[in-house]
Amino acid sequence: DPKIIQKPKYLVAVTGSEKILICEQYLGHNAMYWYRQSAKKPLEFMFSYSYQKLMDNQTASSRFQPQSSKKNHLDLQITALKPDDSATYFCASSQGLGYNYAEQFFGPGTRLTVL
Amino acid sequence: GQQVQQSPASLVLQEGENAELQCNFSSTATRLQWFYQHPGGRLVSLFYNPSGTKHTGRLTSTTVTNERRSSLHISSSQTTDSGTYFCAIDPLGSSGNKLIFGIGTLLSVKP
């Protein structure tokens, strides 16, 4: 019974289009994150949210926009897609940000391919 | 330079052998986590271990924070241990619990 759900599992998009990656967690956590893993780079932090507020953003491009409609949702909208955006995008969550609550748990990922 | 360095980059074992994976980090880390990535891609948290030693099953993690290093020991390896092991830190000063990952150690355990 998965506790962090990411949809879709696989996604193929054309250059210039826009896609939304879905993430929901049922762990009762207050903090959520997005990471990216591509063939060219190691796992890379993108965003962190706590109680639906942005805490840290390491993504240089404004084409990546997280959207949090509920505390347990953190979707990722990507506009003007480029082939370099091809990667597996992982959503993660933790109980909180504090030292004793910071262990992060990862979802299964969405593999995005941009043609 | 790379903030999290892992060694070795890859390792091949015969089933039953032990393994020691190393993680060194250049920034003071407030938190440290070890992950296992299945060959199919799923990431599993093995240890949240900012300092000290933790055990679970055949795995032991030891972090010496002031020496900026951590290790993951796998005893009596099994073929199902094959996959990639990542060390990740949250550097001091990070406001958002940002994890910075190493490039991983690819472990292959032969029957």
JSON list of N, CA, C and O in Angstrom, two decimals, chain A residues 2 4 33 35 37 42-45 48 55-56 58 90 94 96-108 111, chain B residues 2 30-31 33 35 37 40-48 50-51 86 90 94-103:
[
{"chain": "A", "resi": 2, "resn": "PRO", "atom": "N", "xyz": [1.06, 1.84, -1.15]},
{"chain": "A", "resi": 2, "resn": "PRO", "atom": "CA", "xyz": [2.01, 2.96, -1.23]},
{"chain": "A", "resi": 2, "resn": "PRO", "atom": "C", "xyz": [1.53, 4.15, -0.42]},
{"chain": "A", "resi": 2, "resn": "PRO", "atom": "O", "xyz": [0.36, 4.51, -0.46]},
{"chain": "A", "resi": 4, "resn": "ILE", "atom": "N", "xyz": [3.31, 7.20, -0.61]},
{"chain": "A", "resi": 4, "resn": "ILE", "atom": "CA", "xyz": [3.57, 8.37, -1.44]},
{"chain": "A", "resi": 4, "resn": "ILE", "atom": "C", "xyz": [3.25, 7.96, -2.87]},
{"chain": "A", "resi": 4, "resn": "ILE", "atom": "O", "xyz": [3.84, 7.03, -3.40]},
{"chain": "A", "resi": 33, "resn": "TYR", "atom": "N", "xyz": [8.91, 17.58, -0.84]},
{"chain": "A", "resi": 33, "resn": "TYR", "atom": "CA", "xyz": [10.07, 17.96, -1.65]},
{"chain": "A", "resi": 33, "resn": "TYR", "atom": "C", "xyz": [9.94, 17.42, -3.06]},
{"chain": "A", "resi": 33, "resn": "TYR", "atom": "O", "xyz": [9.23, 16.43, -3.30]},
{"chain": "A", "resi": 35, "resn": "TYR", "atom": "N", "xyz": [12.78, 16.23, -6.15]},
{"chain": "A", "resi": 35, "resn": "TYR", "atom": "CA", "xyz": [14.14, 15.98, -6.58]},
{"chain": "A", "resi": 35, "resn": "TYR", "atom": "C", "xyz": [14.09, 15.48, -8.03]},
{"chain": "A", "resi": 35, "resn": "TYR", "atom": "O", "xyz": [13.07, 14.98, -8.50]},
{"chain": "A", "resi": 37, "resn": "GLN", "atom": "N", "xyz": [16.44, 13.20, -11.01]},
{"chain": "A", "resi": 37, "resn": "GLN", "atom": "CA", "xyz": [17.58, 12.33, -11.27]},
{"chain": "A", "resi": 37, "resn": "GLN", "atom": "C", "xyz": [17.67, 12.11, -12.77]},
{"chain": "A", "resi": 37, "resn": "GLN", "atom": "O", "xyz": [16.73, 11.58, -13.39]},
{"chain": "A", "resi": 42, "resn": "PRO", "atom": "N", "xyz": [23.75, 13.63, -10.62]},
{"chain": "A", "resi": 42, "resn": "PRO", "atom": "CA", "xyz": [23.24, 12.84, -9.50]},
{"chain": "A", "resi": 42, "resn": "PRO", "atom": "C", "xyz": [21.89, 13.38, -9.05]},
{"chain": "A", "resi": 42, "resn": "PRO", "atom": "O", "xyz": [21.43, 14.41, -9.54]},
{"chain": "A", "resi": 43, "resn": "LEU", "atom": "N", "xyz": [21.27, 12.70, -8.13]},
{"chain": "A", "resi": 43, "resn": "LEU", "atom": "CA", "xyz": [20.01, 13.17, -7.56]},
{"chain": "A", "resi": 43, "resn": "LEU", "atom": "C", "xyz": [20.17, 14.62, -7.11]},
{"chain": "A", "resi": 43, "resn": "LEU", "atom": "O", "xyz": [21.09, 14.97, -6.37]},
{"chain": "A", "resi": 44, "resn": "GLU", "atom": "N", "xyz": [19.22, 15.44, -7.53]},
{"chain": "A", "resi": 44, "resn": "GLU", "atom": "CA", "xyz": [19.37, 16.88, -7.38]},
{"chain": "A", "resi": 44, "resn": "GLU", "atom": "C", "xyz": [18.13, 17.45, -6.71]},
{"chain": "A", "resi": 44, "resn": "GLU", "atom": "O", "xyz": [17.00, 17.23, -7.17]},
{"chain": "A", "resi": 45, "resn": "PHE", "atom": "N", "xyz": [18.34, 18.18, -5.62]},
{"chain": "A", "resi": 45, "resn": "PHE", "atom": "CA", "xyz": [17.25, 18.83, -4.92]},
{"chain": "A", "resi": 45, "resn": "PHE", "atom": "C", "xyz": [16.66, 19.93, -5.79]},
{"chain": "A", "resi": 45, "resn": "PHE", "atom": "O", "xyz": [17.39, 20.69, -6.44]},
{"chain": "A", "resi": 48, "resn": "SER", "atom": "N", "xyz": [11.66, 22.57, -1.58]},
{"chain": "A", "resi": 48, "resn": "SER", "atom": "CA", "xyz": [11.09, 22.03, -0.35]},
{"chain": "A", "resi": 48, "resn": "SER", "atom": "C", "xyz": [9.96, 22.93, 0.11]},
{"chain": "A", "resi": 48, "resn": "SER", "atom": "O", "xyz": [10.03, 24.15, -0.04]},
{"chain": "A", "resi": 55, "resn": "MET", "atom": "N", "xyz": [10.08, 26.66, 1.15]},
{"chain": "A", "resi": 55, "resn": "MET", "atom": "CA", "xyz": [11.20, 26.86, 2.08]},
{"chain": "A", "resi": 55, "resn": "MET", "atom": "C", "xyz": [12.51, 27.05, 1.34]},
{"chain": "A", "resi": 55, "resn": "MET", "atom": "O", "xyz": [13.38, 27.79, 1.77]},
{"chain": "A", "resi": 56, "resn": "ASP", "atom": "N", "xyz": [12.69, 26.32, 0.27]},
{"chain": "A", "resi": 56, "resn": "ASP", "atom": "CA", "xyz": [13.95, 26.40, -0.46]},
{"chain": "A", "resi": 56, "resn": "ASP", "atom": "C", "xyz": [13.69, 26.07, -1.93]},
{"chain": "A", "resi": 56, "resn": "ASP", "atom": "O", "xyz": [12.88, 25.19, -2.23]},
{"chain": "A", "resi": 58, "resn": "GLN", "atom": "N", "xyz": [16.01, 25.45, -5.39]},
{"chain": "A", "resi": 58, "resn": "GLN", "atom": "CA", "xyz": [17.32, 25.36, -6.01]},
{"chain": "A", "resi": 58, "resn": "GLN", "atom": "C", "xyz": [17.20, 25.20, -7.53]},
{"chain": "A", "resi": 58, "resn": "GLN", "atom": "O", "xyz": [18.18, 24.80, -8.18]},
{"chain": "A", "resi": 90, "resn": "PHE", "atom": "N", "xyz": [11.39, 12.74, -8.54]},
{"chain": "A", "resi": 90, "resn": "PHE", "atom": "CA", "xyz": [10.98, 12.10, -7.29]},
{"chain": "A", "resi": 90, "resn": "PHE", "atom": "C", "xyz": [10.37, 13.13, -6.35]},
{"chain": "A", "resi": 90, "resn": "PHE", "atom": "O", "xyz": [10.92, 14.20, -6.13]},
{"chain": "A", "resi": 94, "resn": "SER", "atom": "N", "xyz": [8.76, 14.47, 4.62]},
{"chain": "A", "resi": 94, "resn": "SER", "atom": "CA", "xyz": [9.26, 14.21, 5.96]},
{"chain": "A", "resi": 94, "resn": "SER", "atom": "C", "xyz": [8.26, 14.74, 6.96]},
{"chain": "A", "resi": 94, "resn": "SER", "atom": "O", "xyz": [7.44, 15.60, 6.63]},
{"chain": "A", "resi": 96, "resn": "GLY", "atom": "N", "xyz": [8.70, 16.67, 9.37]},
{"chain": "A", "resi": 96, "resn": "GLY", "atom": "CA", "xyz": [8.89, 18.11, 9.52]},
{"chain": "A", "resi": 96, "resn": "GLY", "atom": "C", "xyz": [10.26, 18.49, 9.04]},
{"chain": "A", "resi": 96, "resn": "GLY", "atom": "O", "xyz": [10.93, 17.73, 8.34]},
{"chain": "A", "resi": 97, "resn": "LEU", "atom": "N", "xyz": [10.72, 19.67, 9.47]},
{"chain": "A", "resi": 97, "resn": "LEU", "atom": "CA", "xyz": [12.05, 20.14, 9.10]},
{"chain": "A", "resi": 97, "resn": "LEU", "atom": "C", "xyz": [13.04, 20.02, 10.25]},
{"chain": "A", "resi": 97, "resn": "LEU", "atom": "O", "xyz": [14.25, 20.10, 10.05]},
{"chain": "A", "resi": 98, "resn": "GLY", "atom": "N", "xyz": [12.53, 19.86, 11.46]},
{"chain": "A", "resi": 98, "resn": "GLY", "atom": "CA", "xyz": [13.41, 19.83, 12.61]},
{"chain": "A", "resi": 98, "resn": "GLY", "atom": "C", "xyz": [14.27, 18.58, 12.65]},
{"chain": "A", "resi": 98, "resn": "GLY", "atom": "O", "xyz": [13.98, 17.57, 12.01]},
{"chain": "A", "resi": 99, "resn": "TYR", "atom": "N", "xyz": [15.32, 18.65, 13.43]},
{"chain": "A", "resi": 99, "resn": "TYR", "atom": "CA", "xyz": [16.35, 17.60, 13.48]},
{"chain": "A", "resi": 99, "resn": "TYR", "atom": "C", "xyz": [15.75, 16.21, 13.67]},
{"chain": "A", "resi": 99, "resn": "TYR", "atom": "O", "xyz": [16.18, 15.25, 13.03]},
{"chain": "A", "resi": 100, "resn": "ASN", "atom": "N", "xyz": [14.79, 16.08, 14.55]},
{"chain": "A", "resi": 100, "resn": "ASN", "atom": "CA", "xyz": [14.23, 14.76, 14.86]},
{"chain": "A", "resi": 100, "resn": "ASN", "atom": "C", "xyz": [13.14, 14.32, 13.90]},
{"chain": "A", "resi": 100, "resn": "ASN", "atom": "O", "xyz": [12.62, 13.22, 14.03]},
{"chain": "A", "resi": 101, "resn": "TYR", "atom": "N", "xyz": [12.79, 15.18, 12.96]},
{"chain": "A", "resi": 101, "resn": "TYR", "atom": "CA", "xyz": [11.65, 14.88, 12.08]},
{"chain": "A", "resi": 101, "resn": "TYR", "atom": "C", "xyz": [12.02, 14.93, 10.61]},
{"chain": "A", "resi": 101, "resn": "TYR", "atom": "O", "xyz": [11.15, 14.92, 9.75]},
{"chain": "A", "resi": 102, "resn": "ALA", "atom": "N", "xyz": [13.34, 15.01, 10.34]},
{"chain": "A", "resi": 102, "resn": "ALA", "atom": "CA", "xyz": [13.76, 15.37, 8.99]},
{"chain": "A", "resi": 102, "resn": "ALA", "atom": "C", "xyz": [13.99, 14.19, 8.05]},
{"chain": "A", "resi": 102, "resn": "ALA", "atom": "O", "xyz": [14.29, 14.41, 6.88]},
{"chain": "A", "resi": 103, "resn": "GLU", "atom": "N", "xyz": [13.85, 12.95, 8.53]},
{"chain": "A", "resi": 103, "resn": "GLU", "atom": "CA", "xyz": [14.09, 11.82, 7.64]},
{"chain": "A", "resi": 103, "resn": "GLU", "atom": "C", "xyz": [13.13, 11.89, 6.45]},
{"chain": "A", "resi": 103, "resn": "GLU", "atom": "O", "xyz": [11.91, 12.01, 6.62]},
{"chain": "A", "resi": 104, "resn": "GLN", "atom": "N", "xyz": [13.69, 11.79, 5.25]},
{"chain": "A", "resi": 104, "resn": "GLN", "atom": "CA", "xyz": [12.87, 11.92, 4.05]},
{"chain": "A", "resi": 104, "resn": "GLN", "atom": "C", "xyz": [12.57, 10.56, 3.45]},
{"chain": "A", "resi": 104, "resn": "GLN", "atom": "O", "xyz": [13.44, 9.69, 3.39]},
{"chain": "A", "resi": 105, "resn": "PHE", "atom": "N", "xyz": [11.34, 10.44, 2.98]},
{"chain": "A", "resi": 105, "resn": "PHE", "atom": "CA", "xyz": [10.87, 9.22, 2.32]},
{"chain": "A", "resi": 105, "resn": "PHE", "atom": "C", "xyz": [10.45, 9.57, 0.90]},
{"chain": "A", "resi": 105, "resn": "PHE", "atom": "O", "xyz": [9.79, 10.59, 0.68]},
{"chain": "A", "resi": 106, "resn": "PHE", "atom": "N", "xyz": [10.84, 8.71, -0.02]},
{"chain": "A", "resi": 106, "resn": "PHE", "atom": "CA", "xyz": [10.66, 9.04, -1.43]},
{"chain": "A", "resi": 106, "resn": "PHE", "atom": "C", "xyz": [9.53, 8.24, -2.07]},
{"chain": "A", "resi": 106, "resn": "PHE", "atom": "O", "xyz": [9.29, 7.08, -1.71]},
{"chain": "A", "resi": 107, "resn": "GLY", "atom": "N", "xyz": [8.87, 8.89, -3.03]},
{"chain": "A", "resi": 107, "resn": "GLY", "atom": "CA", "xyz": [7.90, 8.22, -3.86]},
{"chain": "A", "resi": 107, "resn": "GLY", "atom": "C", "xyz": [8.58, 7.43, -4.97]},
{"chain": "A", "resi": 107, "resn": "GLY", "atom": "O", "xyz": [9.80, 7.46, -5.09]},
{"chain": "A", "resi": 108, "resn": "PRO", "atom": "N", "xyz": [7.79, 6.72, -5.77]},
{"chain": "A", "resi": 108, "resn": "PRO", "atom": "CA", "xyz": [8.35, 5.86, -6.80]},
{"chain": "A", "resi": 108, "resn": "PRO", "atom": "C", "xyz": [8.89, 6.60, -8.02]},
{"chain": "A", "resi": 108, "resn": "PRO", "atom": "O", "xyz": [9.60, 6.01, -8.83]},
{"chain": "A", "resi": 111, "resn": "ARG", "atom": "N", "xyz": [8.94, 9.12, -14.55]},
{"chain": "A", "resi": 111, "resn": "ARG", "atom": "CA", "xyz": [10.00, 9.20, -15.56]},
{"chain": "A", "resi": 111, "resn": "ARG", "atom": "C", "xyz": [9.48, 10.01, -16.74]},
{"chain": "A", "resi": 111, "resn": "ARG", "atom": "O", "xyz": [8.56, 9.58, -17.43]},
{"chain": "B", "resi": 2, "resn": "GLN", "atom": "N", "xyz": [32.65, 18.81, -5.33]},
{"chain": "B", "resi": 2, "resn": "GLN", "atom": "CA", "xyz": [31.55, 17.96, -4.91]},
{"chain": "B", "resi": 2, "resn": "GLN", "atom": "C", "xyz": [31.45, 17.95, -3.40]},
{"chain": "B", "resi": 2, "resn": "GLN", "atom": "O", "xyz": [32.44, 17.71, -2.70]},
{"chain": "B", "resi": 30, "resn": "THR", "atom": "N", "xyz": [24.18, 18.89, 9.09]},
{"chain": "B", "resi": 30, "resn": "THR", "atom": "CA", "xyz": [23.29, 18.79, 10.23]},
{"chain": "B", "resi": 30, "resn": "THR", "atom": "C", "xyz": [22.53, 17.48, 10.23]},
{"chain": "B", "resi": 30, "resn": "THR", "atom": "O", "xyz": [22.09, 17.01, 11.26]},
{"chain": "B", "resi": 31, "resn": "ARG", "atom": "N", "xyz": [22.34, 16.93, 9.05]},
{"chain": "B", "resi": 31, "resn": "ARG", "atom": "CA", "xyz": [21.64, 15.67, 8.93]},
{"chain": "B", "resi": 31, "resn": "ARG", "atom": "C", "xyz": [22.30, 14.83, 7.87]},
{"chain": "B", "resi": 31, "resn": "ARG", "atom": "O", "xyz": [22.89, 15.37, 6.93]},
{"chain": "B", "resi": 33, "resn": "GLN", "atom": "N", "xyz": [21.65, 11.01, 5.62]},
{"chain": "B", "resi": 33, "resn": "GLN", "atom": "CA", "xyz": [20.77, 9.88, 5.35]},
{"chain": "B", "resi": 33, "resn": "GLN", "atom": "C", "xyz": [21.44, 8.96, 4.33]},
{"chain": "B", "resi": 33, "resn": "GLN", "atom": "O", "xyz": [22.11, 9.43, 3.41]},
{"chain": "B", "resi": 35, "resn": "PHE", "atom": "N", "xyz": [20.56, 5.95, 1.53]},
{"chain": "B", "resi": 35, "resn": "PHE", "atom": "CA", "xyz": [19.47, 5.42, 0.73]},
{"chain": "B", "resi": 35, "resn": "PHE", "atom": "C", "xyz": [19.95, 4.23, -0.11]},
{"chain": "B", "resi": 35, "resn": "PHE", "atom": "O", "xyz": [21.13, 4.16, -0.48]},
{"chain": "B", "resi": 37, "resn": "GLN", "atom": "N", "xyz": [18.86, 2.46, -3.76]},
{"chain": "B", "resi": 37, "resn": "GLN", "atom": "CA", "xyz": [18.03, 2.56, -4.94]},
{"chain": "B", "resi": 37, "resn": "GLN", "atom": "C", "xyz": [17.97, 1.21, -5.64]},
{"chain": "B", "resi": 37, "resn": "GLN", "atom": "O", "xyz": [18.99, 0.68, -6.07]},
{"chain": "B", "resi": 40, "resn": "GLY", "atom": "N", "xyz": [15.27, -1.05, -10.26]},
{"chain": "B", "resi": 40, "resn": "GLY", "atom": "CA", "xyz": [14.10, -0.51, -10.97]},
{"chain": "B", "resi": 40, "resn": "GLY", "atom": "C", "xyz": [13.87, 0.97, -10.71]},
{"chain": "B", "resi": 40, "resn": "GLY", "atom": "O", "xyz": [13.02, 1.58, -11.36]},
{"chain": "B", "resi": 41, "resn": "GLY", "atom": "N", "xyz": [14.63, 1.55, -9.76]},
{"chain": "B", "resi": 41, "resn": "GLY", "atom": "CA", "xyz": [14.55, 2.99, -9.55]},
{"chain": "B", "resi": 41, "resn": "GLY", "atom": "C", "xyz": [14.03, 3.45, -8.20]},
{"chain": "B", "resi": 41, "resn": "GLY", "atom": "O", "xyz": [14.27, 4.59, -7.81]},
{"chain": "B", "resi": 42, "resn": "ARG", "atom": "N", "xyz": [13.35, 2.60, -7.48]},
{"chain": "B", "resi": 42, "resn": "ARG", "atom": "CA", "xyz": [12.77, 3.05, -6.22]},
{"chain": "B", "resi": 42, "resn": "ARG", "atom": "C", "xyz": [13.85, 3.37, -5.18]},
{"chain": "B", "resi": 42, "resn": "ARG", "atom": "O", "xyz": [14.80, 2.60, -5.01]},
{"chain": "B", "resi": 43, "resn": "LEU", "atom": "N", "xyz": [13.69, 4.46, -4.48]},
{"chain": "B", "resi": 43, "resn": "LEU", "atom": "CA", "xyz": [14.63, 4.91, -3.43]},
{"chain": "B", "resi": 43, "resn": "LEU", "atom": "C", "xyz": [14.07, 4.58, -2.06]},
{"chain": "B", "resi": 43, "resn": "LEU", "atom": "O", "xyz": [12.95, 4.99, -1.73]},
{"chain": "B", "resi": 44, "resn": "VAL", "atom": "N", "xyz": [14.87, 3.90, -1.27]},
{"chain": "B", "resi": 44, "resn": "VAL", "atom": "CA", "xyz": [14.44, 3.49, 0.06]},
{"chain": "B", "resi": 44, "resn": "VAL", "atom": "C", "xyz": [15.39, 4.08, 1.09]},
{"chain": "B", "resi": 44, "resn": "VAL", "atom": "O", "xyz": [16.62, 3.99, 0.93]},
{"chain": "B", "resi": 45, "resn": "SER", "atom": "N", "xyz": [14.85, 4.70, 2.11]},
{"chain": "B", "resi": 45, "resn": "SER", "atom": "CA", "xyz": [15.68, 5.22, 3.19]},
{"chain": "B", "resi": 45, "resn": "SER", "atom": "C", "xyz": [16.18, 4.05, 4.04]},
{"chain": "B", "resi": 45, "resn": "SER", "atom": "O", "xyz": [15.38, 3.26, 4.52]},
{"chain": "B", "resi": 46, "resn": "LEU", "atom": "N", "xyz": [17.49, 3.97, 4.19]},
{"chain": "B", "resi": 46, "resn": "LEU", "atom": "CA", "xyz": [18.08, 2.93, 5.03]},
{"chain": "B", "resi": 46, "resn": "LEU", "atom": "C", "xyz": [18.30, 3.43, 6.46]},
{"chain": "B", "resi": 46, "resn": "LEU", "atom": "O", "xyz": [17.96, 2.76, 7.43]},
{"chain": "B", "resi": 47, "resn": "PHE", "atom": "N", "xyz": [18.94, 4.60, 6.54]},
{"chain": "B", "resi": 47, "resn": "PHE", "atom": "CA", "xyz": [19.24, 5.19, 7.83]},
{"chain": "B", "resi": 47, "resn": "PHE", "atom": "C", "xyz": [19.12, 6.70, 7.76]},
{"chain": "B", "resi": 47, "resn": "PHE", "atom": "O", "xyz": [19.56, 7.31, 6.79]},
{"chain": "B", "resi": 48, "resn": "TYR", "atom": "N", "xyz": [18.57, 7.25, 8.79]},
{"chain": "B", "resi": 48, "resn": "TYR", "atom": "CA", "xyz": [18.71, 8.68, 9.07]},
{"chain": "B", "resi": 48, "resn": "TYR", "atom": "C", "xyz": [19.68, 8.72, 10.23]},
{"chain": "B", "resi": 48, "resn": "TYR", "atom": "O", "xyz": [19.33, 8.34, 11.36]},
{"chain": "B", "resi": 50, "resn": "PRO", "atom": "N", "xyz": [22.46, 11.28, 11.59]},
{"chain": "B", "resi": 50, "resn": "PRO", "atom": "CA", "xyz": [23.33, 12.46, 11.65]},
{"chain": "B", "resi": 50, "resn": "PRO", "atom": "C", "xyz": [24.59, 12.25, 12.49]},
{"chain": "B", "resi": 50, "resn": "PRO", "atom": "O", "xyz": [25.60, 12.90, 12.25]},
{"chain": "B", "resi": 51, "resn": "SER", "atom": "N", "xyz": [24.52, 11.34, 13.45]},
{"chain": "B", "resi": 51, "resn": "SER", "atom": "CA", "xyz": [25.72, 11.06, 14.25]},
{"chain": "B", "resi": 51, "resn": "SER", "atom": "C", "xyz": [25.55, 9.73, 14.96]},
{"chain": "B", "resi": 51, "resn": "SER", "atom": "O", "xyz": [24.41, 9.29, 15.20]},
{"chain": "B", "resi": 86, "resn": "PHE", "atom": "N", "xyz": [23.22, 5.44, -1.87]},
{"chain": "B", "resi": 86, "resn": "PHE", "atom": "CA", "xyz": [23.50, 6.88, -1.84]},
{"chain": "B", "resi": 86, "resn": "PHE", "atom": "C", "xyz": [23.62, 7.38, -0.42]},
{"chain": "B", "resi": 86, "resn": "PHE", "atom": "O", "xyz": [22.85, 7.00, 0.46]},
{"chain": "B", "resi": 90, "resn": "ASP", "atom": "N", "xyz": [22.32, 17.18, 4.59]},
{"chain": "B", "resi": 90, "resn": "ASP", "atom": "CA", "xyz": [21.69, 18.48, 4.63]},
{"chain": "B", "resi": 90, "resn": "ASP", "atom": "C", "xyz": [22.73, 19.43, 5.23]},
{"chain": "B", "resi": 90, "resn": "ASP", "atom": "O", "xyz": [23.04, 19.33, 6.41]},
{"chain": "B", "resi": 94, "resn": "SER", "atom": "N", "xyz": [21.21, 25.26, 5.74]},
{"chain": "B", "resi": 94, "resn": "SER", "atom": "CA", "xyz": [20.07, 25.01, 4.84]},
{"chain": "B", "resi": 94, "resn": "SER", "atom": "C", "xyz": [18.77, 25.28, 5.58]},
{"chain": "B", "resi": 94, "resn": "SER", "atom": "O", "xyz": [18.59, 24.85, 6.71]},
{"chain": "B", "resi": 95, "resn": "SER", "atom": "N", "xyz": [17.87, 26.00, 4.93]},
{"chain": "B", "resi": 95, "resn": "SER", "atom": "CA", "xyz": [16.62, 26.35, 5.60]},
{"chain": "B", "resi": 95, "resn": "SER", "atom": "C", "xyz": [15.51, 25.35, 5.30]},
{"chain": "B", "resi": 95, "resn": "SER", "atom": "O", "xyz": [14.51, 25.32, 6.00]},
{"chain": "B", "resi": 96, "resn": "GLY", "atom": "N", "xyz": [15.69, 24.58, 4.26]},
{"chain": "B", "resi": 96, "resn": "GLY", "atom": "CA", "xyz": [14.58, 23.77, 3.80]},
{"chain": "B", "resi": 96, "resn": "GLY", "atom": "C", "xyz": [14.81, 22.28, 3.81]},
{"chain": "B", "resi": 96, "resn": "GLY", "atom": "O", "xyz": [14.14, 21.56, 3.10]},
{"chain": "B", "resi": 97, "resn": "ASN", "atom": "N", "xyz": [15.75, 21.82, 4.66]},
{"chain": "B", "resi": 97, "resn": "ASN", "atom": "CA", "xyz": [16.00, 20.38, 4.75]},
{"chain": "B", "resi": 97, "resn": "ASN", "atom": "C", "xyz": [16.37, 19.82, 3.39]},
{"chain": "B", "resi": 97, "resn": "ASN", "atom": "O", "xyz": [15.88, 18.79, 2.97]},
{"chain": "B", "resi": 98, "resn": "LYS", "atom": "N", "xyz": [17.23, 20.54, 2.68]},
{"chain": "B", "resi": 98, "resn": "LYS", "atom": "CA", "xyz": [17.67, 20.15, 1.35]},
{"chain": "B", "resi": 98, "resn": "LYS", "atom": "C", "xyz": [18.70, 19.04, 1.45]},
{"chain": "B", "resi": 98, "resn": "LYS", "atom": "O", "xyz": [19.70, 19.20, 2.14]},
{"chain": "B", "resi": 99, "resn": "LEU", "atom": "N", "xyz": [18.50, 17.94, 0.77]},
{"chain": "B", "resi": 99, "resn": "LEU", "atom": "CA", "xyz": [19.48, 16.86, 0.76]},
{"chain": "B", "resi": 99, "resn": "LEU", "atom": "C", "xyz": [20.36, 16.98, -0.48]},
{"chain": "B", "resi": 99, "resn": "LEU", "atom": "O", "xyz": [19.86, 17.13, -1.60]},
{"chain": "B", "resi": 100, "resn": "ILE", "atom": "N", "xyz": [21.67, 16.92, -0.25]},
{"chain": "B", "resi": 100, "resn": "ILE", "atom": "CA", "xyz": [22.63, 16.89, -1.33]},
{"chain": "B", "resi": 100, "resn": "ILE", "atom": "C", "xyz": [23.19, 15.47, -1.41]},
{"chain": "B", "resi": 100, "resn": "ILE", "atom": "O", "xyz": [23.72, 14.96, -0.40]},
{"chain": "B", "resi": 101, "resn": "PHE", "atom": "N", "xyz": [23.07, 14.89, -2.58]},
{"chain": "B", "resi": 101, "resn": "PHE", "atom": "CA", "xyz": [23.43, 13.49, -2.76]},
{"chain": "B", "resi": 101, "resn": "PHE", "atom": "C", "xyz": [24.83, 13.32, -3.34]},
{"chain": "B", "resi": 101, "resn": "PHE", "atom": "O", "xyz": [25.29, 14.14, -4.14]},
{"chain": "B", "resi": 102, "resn": "GLY", "atom": "N", "xyz": [25.47, 12.21, -2.95]},
{"chain": "B", "resi": 102, "resn": "GLY", "atom": "CA", "xyz": [26.66, 11.76, -3.64]},
{"chain": "B", "resi": 102, "resn": "GLY", "atom": "C", "xyz": [26.26, 11.05, -4.92]},
{"chain": "B", "resi": 102, "resn": "GLY", "atom": "O", "xyz": [25.06, 10.87, -5.20]},
{"chain": "B", "resi": 103, "resn": "ILE", "atom": "N", "xyz": [27.27, 10.61, -5.67]},
{"chain": "B", "resi": 103, "resn": "ILE", "atom": "CA", "xyz": [26.96, 9.95, -6.94]},
{"chain": "B", "resi": 103, "resn": "ILE", "atom": "C", "xyz": [26.66, 8.47, -6.76]},
{"chain": "B", "resi": 103, "resn": "ILE", "atom": "O", "xyz": [26.25, 7.80, -7.70]}
]
